[in-house]
Each structure stands twice: as C-alpha cells, then as structure tokens.
mmCIF file of C-alpha atoms in Angstrom:
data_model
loop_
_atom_site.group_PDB
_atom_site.id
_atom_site.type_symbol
_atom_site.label_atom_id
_atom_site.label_comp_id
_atom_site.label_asym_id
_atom_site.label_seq_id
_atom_site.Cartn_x
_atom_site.Cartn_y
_atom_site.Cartn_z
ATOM 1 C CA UNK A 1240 -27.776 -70.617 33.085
ATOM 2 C CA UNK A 1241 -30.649 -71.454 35.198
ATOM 3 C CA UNK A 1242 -31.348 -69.245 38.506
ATOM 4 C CA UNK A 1243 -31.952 -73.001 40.285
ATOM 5 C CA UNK A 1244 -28.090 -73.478 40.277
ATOM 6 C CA UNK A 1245 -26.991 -70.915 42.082
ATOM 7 C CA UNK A 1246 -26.871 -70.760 46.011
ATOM 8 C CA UNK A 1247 -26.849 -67.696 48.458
ATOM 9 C CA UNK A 1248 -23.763 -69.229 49.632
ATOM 10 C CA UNK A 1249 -22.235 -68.059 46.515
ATOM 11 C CA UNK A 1250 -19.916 -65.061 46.275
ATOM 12 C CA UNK A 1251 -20.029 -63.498 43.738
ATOM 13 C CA UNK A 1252 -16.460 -62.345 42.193
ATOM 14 C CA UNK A 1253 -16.458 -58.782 41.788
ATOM 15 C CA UNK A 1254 -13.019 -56.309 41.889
ATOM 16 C CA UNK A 1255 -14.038 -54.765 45.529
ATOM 17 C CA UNK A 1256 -14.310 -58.390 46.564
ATOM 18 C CA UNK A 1257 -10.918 -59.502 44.732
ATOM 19 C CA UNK A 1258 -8.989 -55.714 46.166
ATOM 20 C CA UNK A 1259 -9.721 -57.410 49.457
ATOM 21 C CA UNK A 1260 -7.880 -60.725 48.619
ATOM 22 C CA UNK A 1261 -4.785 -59.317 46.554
ATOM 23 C CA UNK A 1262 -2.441 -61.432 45.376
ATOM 24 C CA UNK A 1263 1.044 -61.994 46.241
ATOM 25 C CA UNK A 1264 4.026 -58.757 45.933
ATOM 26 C CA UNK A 1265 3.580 -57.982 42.308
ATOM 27 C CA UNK A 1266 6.845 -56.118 42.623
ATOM 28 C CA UNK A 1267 8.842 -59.210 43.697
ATOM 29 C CA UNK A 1268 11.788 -60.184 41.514
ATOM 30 C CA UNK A 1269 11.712 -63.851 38.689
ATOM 31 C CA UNK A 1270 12.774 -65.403 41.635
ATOM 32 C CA UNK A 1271 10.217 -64.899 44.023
ATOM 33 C CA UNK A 1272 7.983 -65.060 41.655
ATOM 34 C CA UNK A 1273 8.261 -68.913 40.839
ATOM 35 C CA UNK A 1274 8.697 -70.965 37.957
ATOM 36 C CA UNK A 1275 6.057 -72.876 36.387
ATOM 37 C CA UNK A 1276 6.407 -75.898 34.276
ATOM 38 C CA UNK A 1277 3.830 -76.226 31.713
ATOM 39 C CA UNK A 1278 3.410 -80.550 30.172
ATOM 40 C CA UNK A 1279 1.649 -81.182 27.373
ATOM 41 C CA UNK A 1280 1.293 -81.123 23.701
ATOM 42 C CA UNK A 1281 1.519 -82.925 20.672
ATOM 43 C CA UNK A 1282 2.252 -82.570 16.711
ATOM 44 C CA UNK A 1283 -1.073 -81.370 16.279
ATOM 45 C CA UNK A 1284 -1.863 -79.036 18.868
ATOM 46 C CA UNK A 1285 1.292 -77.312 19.863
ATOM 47 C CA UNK A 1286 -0.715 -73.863 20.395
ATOM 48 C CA UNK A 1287 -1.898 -75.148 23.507
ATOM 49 C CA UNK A 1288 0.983 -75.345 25.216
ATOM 50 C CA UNK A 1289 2.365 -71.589 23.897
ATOM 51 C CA UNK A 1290 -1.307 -69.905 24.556
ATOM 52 C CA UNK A 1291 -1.040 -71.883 28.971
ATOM 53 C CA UNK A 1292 2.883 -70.990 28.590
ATOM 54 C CA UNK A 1293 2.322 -67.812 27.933
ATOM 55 C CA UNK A 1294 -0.771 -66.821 30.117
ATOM 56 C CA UNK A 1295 1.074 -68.277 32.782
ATOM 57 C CA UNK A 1296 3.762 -65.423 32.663
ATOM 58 C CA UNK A 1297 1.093 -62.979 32.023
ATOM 59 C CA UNK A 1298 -0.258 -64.233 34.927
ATOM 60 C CA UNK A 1299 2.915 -62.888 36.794
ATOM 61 C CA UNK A 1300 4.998 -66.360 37.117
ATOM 62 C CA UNK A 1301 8.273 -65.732 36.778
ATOM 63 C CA UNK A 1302 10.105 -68.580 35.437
ATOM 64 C CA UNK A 1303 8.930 -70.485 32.614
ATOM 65 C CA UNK A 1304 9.573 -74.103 31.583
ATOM 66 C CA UNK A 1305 8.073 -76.508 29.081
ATOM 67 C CA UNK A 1306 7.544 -80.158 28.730
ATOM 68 C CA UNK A 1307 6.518 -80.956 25.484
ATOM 69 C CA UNK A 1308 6.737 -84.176 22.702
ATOM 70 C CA UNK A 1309 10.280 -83.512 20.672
ATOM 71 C CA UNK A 1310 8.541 -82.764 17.615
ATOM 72 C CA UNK A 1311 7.756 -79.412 18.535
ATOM 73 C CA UNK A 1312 10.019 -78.499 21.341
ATOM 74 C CA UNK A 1313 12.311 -76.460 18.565
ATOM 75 C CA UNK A 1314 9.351 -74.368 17.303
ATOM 76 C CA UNK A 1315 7.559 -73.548 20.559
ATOM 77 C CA UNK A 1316 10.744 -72.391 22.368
ATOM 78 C CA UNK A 1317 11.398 -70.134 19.269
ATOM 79 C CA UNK A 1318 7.763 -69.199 19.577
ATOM 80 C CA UNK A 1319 7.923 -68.347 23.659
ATOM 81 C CA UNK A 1320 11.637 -67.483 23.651
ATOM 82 C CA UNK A 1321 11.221 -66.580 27.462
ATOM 83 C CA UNK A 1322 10.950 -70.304 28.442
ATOM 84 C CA UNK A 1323 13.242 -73.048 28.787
ATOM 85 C CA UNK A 1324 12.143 -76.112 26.655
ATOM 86 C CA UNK A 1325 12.464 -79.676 27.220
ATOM 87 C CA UNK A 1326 12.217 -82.535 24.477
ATOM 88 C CA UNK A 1327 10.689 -85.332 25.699
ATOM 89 C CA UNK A 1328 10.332 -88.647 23.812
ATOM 90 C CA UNK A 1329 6.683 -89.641 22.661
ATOM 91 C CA UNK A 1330 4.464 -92.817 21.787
ATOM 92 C CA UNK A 1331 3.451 -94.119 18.723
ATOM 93 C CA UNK A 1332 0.326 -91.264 18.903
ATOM 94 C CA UNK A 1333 2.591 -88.533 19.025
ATOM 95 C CA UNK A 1334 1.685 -88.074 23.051
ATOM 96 C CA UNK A 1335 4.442 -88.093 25.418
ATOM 97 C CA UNK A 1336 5.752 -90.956 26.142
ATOM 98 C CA UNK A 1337 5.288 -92.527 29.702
ATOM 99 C CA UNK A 1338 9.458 -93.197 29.497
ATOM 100 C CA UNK A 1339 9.292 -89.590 30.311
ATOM 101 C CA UNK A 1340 7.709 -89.301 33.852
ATOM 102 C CA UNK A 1341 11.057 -89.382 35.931
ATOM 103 C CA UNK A 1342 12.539 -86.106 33.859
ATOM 104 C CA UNK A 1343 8.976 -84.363 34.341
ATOM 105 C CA UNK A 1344 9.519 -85.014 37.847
ATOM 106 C CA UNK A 1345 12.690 -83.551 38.039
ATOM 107 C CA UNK A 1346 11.867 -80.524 36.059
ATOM 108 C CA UNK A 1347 9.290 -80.103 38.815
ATOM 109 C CA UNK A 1348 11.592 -80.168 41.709
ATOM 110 C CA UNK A 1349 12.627 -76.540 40.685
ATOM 111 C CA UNK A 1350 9.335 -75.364 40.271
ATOM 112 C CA UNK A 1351 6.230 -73.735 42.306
ATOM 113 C CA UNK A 1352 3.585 -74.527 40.122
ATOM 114 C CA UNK A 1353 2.855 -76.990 37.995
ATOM 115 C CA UNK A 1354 0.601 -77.183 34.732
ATOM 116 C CA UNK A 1355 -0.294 -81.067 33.102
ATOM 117 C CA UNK A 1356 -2.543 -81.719 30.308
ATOM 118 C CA UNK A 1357 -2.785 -78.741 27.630
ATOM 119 C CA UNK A 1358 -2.988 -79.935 23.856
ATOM 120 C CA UNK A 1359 -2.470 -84.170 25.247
ATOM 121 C CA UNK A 1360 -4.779 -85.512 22.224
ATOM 122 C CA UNK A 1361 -5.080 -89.002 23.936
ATOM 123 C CA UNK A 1362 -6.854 -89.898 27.057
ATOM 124 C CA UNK A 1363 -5.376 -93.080 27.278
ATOM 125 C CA UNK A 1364 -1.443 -91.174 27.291
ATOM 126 C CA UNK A 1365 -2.355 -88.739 29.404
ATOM 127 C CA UNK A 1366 -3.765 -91.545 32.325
ATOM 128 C CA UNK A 1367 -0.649 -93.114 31.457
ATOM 129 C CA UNK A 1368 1.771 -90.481 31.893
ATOM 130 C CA UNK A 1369 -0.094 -88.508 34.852
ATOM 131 C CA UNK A 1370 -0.321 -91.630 36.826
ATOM 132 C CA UNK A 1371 3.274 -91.819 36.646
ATOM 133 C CA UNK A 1372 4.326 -88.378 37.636
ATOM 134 C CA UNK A 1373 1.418 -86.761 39.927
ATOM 135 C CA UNK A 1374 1.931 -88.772 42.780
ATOM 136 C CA UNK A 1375 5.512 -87.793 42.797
ATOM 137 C CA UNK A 1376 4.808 -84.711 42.892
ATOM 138 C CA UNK A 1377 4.677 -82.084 45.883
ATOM 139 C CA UNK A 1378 3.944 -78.706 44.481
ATOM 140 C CA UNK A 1379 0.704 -76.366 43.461
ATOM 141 C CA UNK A 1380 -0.822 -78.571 40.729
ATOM 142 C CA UNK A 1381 -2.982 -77.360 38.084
ATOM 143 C CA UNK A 1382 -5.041 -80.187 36.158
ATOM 144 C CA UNK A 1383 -6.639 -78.975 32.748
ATOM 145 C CA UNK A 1384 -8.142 -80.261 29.836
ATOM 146 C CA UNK A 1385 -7.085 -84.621 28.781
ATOM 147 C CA UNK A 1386 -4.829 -84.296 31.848
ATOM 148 C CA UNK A 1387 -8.608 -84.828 33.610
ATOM 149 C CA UNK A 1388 -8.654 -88.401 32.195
ATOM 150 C CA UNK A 1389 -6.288 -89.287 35.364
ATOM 151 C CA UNK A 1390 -8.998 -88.434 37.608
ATOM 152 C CA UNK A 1391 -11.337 -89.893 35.860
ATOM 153 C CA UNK A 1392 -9.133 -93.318 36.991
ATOM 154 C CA UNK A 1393 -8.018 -92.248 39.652
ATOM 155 C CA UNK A 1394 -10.802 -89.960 41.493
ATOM 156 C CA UNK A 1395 -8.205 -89.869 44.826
ATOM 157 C CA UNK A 1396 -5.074 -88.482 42.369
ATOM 158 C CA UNK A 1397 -4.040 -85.812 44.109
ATOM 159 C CA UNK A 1398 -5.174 -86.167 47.966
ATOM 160 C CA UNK A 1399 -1.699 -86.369 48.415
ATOM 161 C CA UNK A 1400 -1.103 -82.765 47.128
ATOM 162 C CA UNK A 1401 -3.639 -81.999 50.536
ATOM 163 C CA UNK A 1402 -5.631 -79.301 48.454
ATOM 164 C CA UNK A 1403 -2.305 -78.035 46.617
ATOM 165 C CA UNK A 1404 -4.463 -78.938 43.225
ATOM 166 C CA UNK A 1405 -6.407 -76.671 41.061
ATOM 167 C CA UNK A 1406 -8.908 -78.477 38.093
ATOM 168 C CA UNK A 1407 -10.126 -76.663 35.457
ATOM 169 C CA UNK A 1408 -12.307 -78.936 33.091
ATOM 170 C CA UNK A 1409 -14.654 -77.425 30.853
ATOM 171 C CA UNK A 1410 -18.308 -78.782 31.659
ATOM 172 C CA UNK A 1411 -17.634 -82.036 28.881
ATOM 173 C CA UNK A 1412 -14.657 -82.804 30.862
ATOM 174 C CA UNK A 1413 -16.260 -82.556 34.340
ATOM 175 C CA UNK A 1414 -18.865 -84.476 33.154
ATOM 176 C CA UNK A 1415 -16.737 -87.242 32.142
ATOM 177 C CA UNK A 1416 -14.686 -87.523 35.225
ATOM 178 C CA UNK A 1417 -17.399 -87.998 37.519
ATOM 179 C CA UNK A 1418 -19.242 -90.310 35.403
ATOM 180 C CA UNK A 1419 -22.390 -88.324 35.860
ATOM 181 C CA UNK A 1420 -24.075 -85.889 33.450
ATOM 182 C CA UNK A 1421 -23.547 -82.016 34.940
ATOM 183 C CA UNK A 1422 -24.235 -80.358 31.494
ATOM 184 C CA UNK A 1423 -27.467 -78.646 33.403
ATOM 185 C CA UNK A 1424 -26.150 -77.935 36.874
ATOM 186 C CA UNK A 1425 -21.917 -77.303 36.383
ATOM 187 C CA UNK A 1426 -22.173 -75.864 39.819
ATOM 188 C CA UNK A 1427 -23.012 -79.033 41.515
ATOM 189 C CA UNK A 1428 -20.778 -80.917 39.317
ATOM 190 C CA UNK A 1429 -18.019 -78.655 40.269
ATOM 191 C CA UNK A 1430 -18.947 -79.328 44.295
ATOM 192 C CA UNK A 1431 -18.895 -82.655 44.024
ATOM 193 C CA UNK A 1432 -15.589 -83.210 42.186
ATOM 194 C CA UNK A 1433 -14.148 -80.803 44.806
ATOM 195 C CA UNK A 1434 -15.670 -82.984 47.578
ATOM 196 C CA UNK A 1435 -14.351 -86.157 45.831
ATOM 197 C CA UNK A 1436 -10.698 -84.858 44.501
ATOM 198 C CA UNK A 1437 -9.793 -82.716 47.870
ATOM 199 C CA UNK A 1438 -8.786 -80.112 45.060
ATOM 200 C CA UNK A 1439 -10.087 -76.398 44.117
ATOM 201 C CA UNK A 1440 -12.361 -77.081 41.117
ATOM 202 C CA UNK A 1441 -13.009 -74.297 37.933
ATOM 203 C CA UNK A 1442 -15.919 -75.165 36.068
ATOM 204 C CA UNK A 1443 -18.621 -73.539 34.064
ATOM 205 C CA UNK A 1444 -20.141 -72.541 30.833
ATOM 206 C CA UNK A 1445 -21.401 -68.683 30.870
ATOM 207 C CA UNK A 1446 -21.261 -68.716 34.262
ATOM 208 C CA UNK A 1447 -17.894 -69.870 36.329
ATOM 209 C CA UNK A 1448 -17.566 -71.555 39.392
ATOM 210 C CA UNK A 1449 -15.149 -71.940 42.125
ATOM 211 C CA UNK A 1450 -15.110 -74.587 44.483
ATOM 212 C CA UNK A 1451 -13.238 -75.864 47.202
ATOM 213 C CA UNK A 1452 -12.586 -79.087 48.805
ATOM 214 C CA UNK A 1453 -15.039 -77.478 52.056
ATOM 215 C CA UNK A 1454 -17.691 -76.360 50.197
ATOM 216 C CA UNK A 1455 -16.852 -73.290 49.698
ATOM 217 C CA UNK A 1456 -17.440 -71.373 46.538
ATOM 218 C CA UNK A 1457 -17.338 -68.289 43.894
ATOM 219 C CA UNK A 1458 -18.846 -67.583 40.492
ATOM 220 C CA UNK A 1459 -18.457 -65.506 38.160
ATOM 221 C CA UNK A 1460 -21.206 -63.637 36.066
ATOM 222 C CA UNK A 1461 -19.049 -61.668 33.680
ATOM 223 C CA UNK A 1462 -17.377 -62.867 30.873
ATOM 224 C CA UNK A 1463 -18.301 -62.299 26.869
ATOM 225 C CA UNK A 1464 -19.825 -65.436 24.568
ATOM 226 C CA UNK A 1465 -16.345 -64.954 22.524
ATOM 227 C CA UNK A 1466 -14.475 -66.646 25.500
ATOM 228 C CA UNK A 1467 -16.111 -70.101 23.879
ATOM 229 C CA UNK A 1468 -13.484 -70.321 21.411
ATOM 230 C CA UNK A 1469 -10.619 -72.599 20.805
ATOM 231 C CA UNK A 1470 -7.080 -71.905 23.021
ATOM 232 C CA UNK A 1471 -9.418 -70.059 25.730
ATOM 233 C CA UNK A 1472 -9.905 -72.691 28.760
ATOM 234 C CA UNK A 1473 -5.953 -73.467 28.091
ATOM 235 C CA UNK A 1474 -5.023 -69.509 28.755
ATOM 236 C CA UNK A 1475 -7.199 -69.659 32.106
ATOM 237 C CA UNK A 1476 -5.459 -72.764 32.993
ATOM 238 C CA UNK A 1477 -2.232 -70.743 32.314
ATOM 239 C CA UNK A 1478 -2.852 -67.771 34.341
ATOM 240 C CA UNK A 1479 -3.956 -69.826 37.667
ATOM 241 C CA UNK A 1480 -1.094 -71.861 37.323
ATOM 242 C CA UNK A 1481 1.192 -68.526 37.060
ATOM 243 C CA UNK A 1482 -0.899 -67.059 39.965
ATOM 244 C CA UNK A 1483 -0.364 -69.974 42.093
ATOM 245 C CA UNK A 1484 3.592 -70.015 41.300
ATOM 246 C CA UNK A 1485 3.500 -65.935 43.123
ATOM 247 C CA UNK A 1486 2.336 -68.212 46.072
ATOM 248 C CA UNK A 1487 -1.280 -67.575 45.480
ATOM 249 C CA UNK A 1488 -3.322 -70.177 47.808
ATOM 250 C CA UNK A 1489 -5.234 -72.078 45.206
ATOM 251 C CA UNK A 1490 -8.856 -70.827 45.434
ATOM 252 C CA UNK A 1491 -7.362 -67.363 45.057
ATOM 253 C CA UNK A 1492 -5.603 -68.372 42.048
ATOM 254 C CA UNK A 1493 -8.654 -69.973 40.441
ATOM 255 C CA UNK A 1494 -10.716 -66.699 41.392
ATOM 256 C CA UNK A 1495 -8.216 -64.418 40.168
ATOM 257 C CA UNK A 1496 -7.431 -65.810 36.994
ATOM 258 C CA UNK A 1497 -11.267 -66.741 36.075
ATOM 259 C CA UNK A 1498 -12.141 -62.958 37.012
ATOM 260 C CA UNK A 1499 -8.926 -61.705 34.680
ATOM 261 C CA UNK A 1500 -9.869 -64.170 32.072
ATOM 262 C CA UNK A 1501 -13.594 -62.973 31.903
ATOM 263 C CA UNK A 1502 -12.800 -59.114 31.839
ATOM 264 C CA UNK A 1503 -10.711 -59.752 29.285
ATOM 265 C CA UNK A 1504 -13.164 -61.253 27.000
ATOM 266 C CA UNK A 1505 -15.167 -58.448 28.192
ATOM 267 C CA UNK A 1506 -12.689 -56.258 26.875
ATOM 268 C CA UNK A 1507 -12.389 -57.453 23.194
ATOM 269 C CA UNK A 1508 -16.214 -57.847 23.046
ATOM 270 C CA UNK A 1509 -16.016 -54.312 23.176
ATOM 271 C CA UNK A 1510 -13.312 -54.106 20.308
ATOM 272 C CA UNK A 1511 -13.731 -56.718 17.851
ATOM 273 C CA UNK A 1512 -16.963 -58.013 18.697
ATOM 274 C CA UNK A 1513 -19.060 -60.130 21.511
ATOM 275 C CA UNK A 1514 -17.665 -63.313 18.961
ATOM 276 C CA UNK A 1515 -14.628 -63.279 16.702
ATOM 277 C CA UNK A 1516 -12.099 -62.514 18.809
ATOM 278 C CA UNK A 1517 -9.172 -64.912 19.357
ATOM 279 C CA UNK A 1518 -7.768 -66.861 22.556
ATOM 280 C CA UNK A 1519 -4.300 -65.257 21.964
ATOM 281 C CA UNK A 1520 -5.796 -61.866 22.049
ATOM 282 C CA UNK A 1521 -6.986 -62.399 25.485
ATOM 283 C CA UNK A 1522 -3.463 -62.965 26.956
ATOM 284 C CA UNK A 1523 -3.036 -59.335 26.196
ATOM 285 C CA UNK A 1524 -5.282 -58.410 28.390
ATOM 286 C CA UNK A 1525 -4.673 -60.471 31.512
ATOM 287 C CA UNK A 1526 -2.067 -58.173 32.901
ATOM 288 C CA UNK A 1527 -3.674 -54.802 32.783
ATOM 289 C CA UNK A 1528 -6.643 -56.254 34.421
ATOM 290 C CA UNK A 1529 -4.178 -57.975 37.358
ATOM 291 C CA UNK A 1530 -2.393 -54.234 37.493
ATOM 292 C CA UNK A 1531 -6.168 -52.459 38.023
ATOM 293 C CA UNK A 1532 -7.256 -54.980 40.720
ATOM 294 C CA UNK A 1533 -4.016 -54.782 42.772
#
C-alpha cells in the first residue's frame, strides 16, 4: 500500500493504544452482554452466516439469533447450536424474501446489535429487503458484504441510525457504493463514504482503515496475507457486531475487532503458514487476543 495514502492524522492501532480504550465489562452476564441478530444467507453460501454468527459470540455478544432463507435454517442452527434460528421465506433466487422485513424487524426489537448482509448472493434482494427493514430499525447496525448494495441506492440509509452504523465493505464493495474507483487509495474511499453515510466505515486491503463520520480515523498495519481468503471479511463483520452488542461505541468496535481479526491471522501465519490457513480457524483466535488486550 502506497506511503501517499496515509495521513499523520492517522492512529495507528496498536495494544497500548487499544488497553487505553477497553471495551465494555467482559465479566458481565448473556444479558448484559446483548444479543445480536445476524440476516443473511442463502442455499449456496450458508457458511457465511455460521463463520459472522459465530465470531460475533467470540466477539463476546451474548445472545445469538439468526435470520436466514428456510432452506438452511435446520442445518445452521444444528451447526451453531448456541443460537436461536429463524426461517424466513425466500424469492425465486433463493435470497430472502422481502415478505420477510416486518419479522426481521421484530427479531431486532430484542436485540443490541444488528448484522445484515453475510452470504445475500443477489444485490438486487438485498436493496430490496434492506430498504425495507433498516429504516425501521433503531439499534447498532453493522452493514457487510451485498447488504452494501442498499447504500449504494440509498447513500443516506442509515442517517437515521445518527452514527449507530458500522460498514465493512471490502475495497470492491466500497468501490461500488460510491460509484468511484478507490482500488488505489481505500483510505480516502473509506473517508468519504463515512462523510456521505454518517456511519463508522472498515475498509482496506493489507492495510485497514477506520473512519468516522468526523473525520476521524485508525489503521491498521498488522495482519498476515492469509486473512485474503474466503469467510474472512464475514468473521470481522461478526466480531464488531458482537463488540458493539457489549455496548461498544462503534469506532471502538470497528478498531477492536479489525485489531483482533489481524493478530489472529498473525497468529496462524505463524502455525500453518503466511497462506493456507482457513477463515474458521481465525475465530479461534479472536478471544484470546480480546482476553490479552483487556
């Protein structure tokens, strides 16, 4: 990543930094810990959903409840027995359906975080569905992967949530929302969907930034080449949305969770391998990392 796209305004995420900033009472109970309700998923990619799910209780969450199309609600609560499962009807892609909005909604009325857009295959049905159930909507929001394609129609989706929202596209993704080509400078892609959303934005490539809605910002330098694997932007997804459901404010969330998410590639580079390893494998990571910083 080129020097040029960095600014001294920067901070750099580092573990003295993050001791500084802990996050909420890692001792508190599954109550005050919060529920988070994960939407998403689809025939095809149902590993999505189980890699955020989990990552989201490794994150500390919890609670854990899932939205996901019928057709694989039986197998992914009897692979993530610790979270409830809702069946929700789907299209004629295999997406959820947009019928399904109001019970989304309510499922979200119980929760403190919320997590829409891991393993959607359609961005068509995920614009669909989001623009029916964001705006109702009054929690911590978390916005990852297709679940971007609502922003990309609707670039004022969540001013509502008055920085309650956390985005974490992957450069292709933030690229695509604004319109505009960031491939070469994520950092200023990242500002300038921040600026334009009112919400915390994750972005990157080998290097991670954070950004808020006020310009300010955090990257990340660590990390291992193996994190650019399939599964792995949909476990960082998970943990900020399970650090933001311990009441995390929701650049803390994004700086925690992209700092856990990078030592822990760090960590199987140094078993299996600086490529190799898999996305799954990082979620057992997450926690020690959390444990050493607080």
């Amino acid at each position: 990543m080129s020097e040029s796209t960095k600014t001294q305004d920067d901070v750099v995420i580092t573990s003295s930094q993050l001791r500084g900033w802990p996050p909420p009472d890692p001792n508190g109970d599954k109550e005050t810990r919060g529920r988070v309700l994960v939407v998403g998923g689809h025939a095809t990619t149902p590993g999505a959903v189980l890699l955020a799910a989990e990552a989201a209780l490794r994150g500390g969450a919890g609670k854990l409840q899932c939205a996901v199309p019928g057709t694989i609600a039986v197998p992914l609560a009897m692979a993530v027995p610790e979270a409830g499962v809702a069946s929700l009807p789907v299209d004629d892609g295999g997406d959820i359906a947009v019928s399904a909005a109001e019970e989304i909604v309510e499922l979200a009325k119980d929760c403190a975080a919320v997590l829409l857009g891991p393993g959607i295959v359609s961005p068509r049905a995920a614009s669909a569905l989001l623009e029916k159930v964001v705006p109702q909507l009054d929690v911590p929001v978390v916005i990852d992967a297709l679940g971007m394609a609502y922003l990309t129609d609707h670039l004022d989706g969540v001013a509502h949530l008055e920085g309650k929202a956390v985005l974490s596209p992957n450069v292709g993704e933030l690229s695509q929302t604004l319109g505009e080509d960031h491939e070469d400078d994520p950092r200023a892609g990242a500002a300038e969907l921040a600026r334009r959303t009112g919400a915390t934005v994750a972005s990157g490539t080998a290097m991670t930034w954070i950004v808020t809605p006020d310009g300010r910002s955090w990257r990340d330098e660590g990390g291992s080449p193996g994190l650019g694997v399939s599964g792995s932007g949909d476990v960082k997804a998970g943990a900020i949305a399970g650090l933001l459901a311990r009441g995390a404010d929701p650049e803390q969330a994004a700086c925690w969770a992209t700092y856990a998410h990078g030592r822990a590639g760090e960590r199987l580079a140094a078993q299996v391998g600086s490529t190799g390893f898999l996305a799954r494998e990082l979620l057992r990571e997450i926690p020690a990392v959390l444990a050493e910083l607080a």
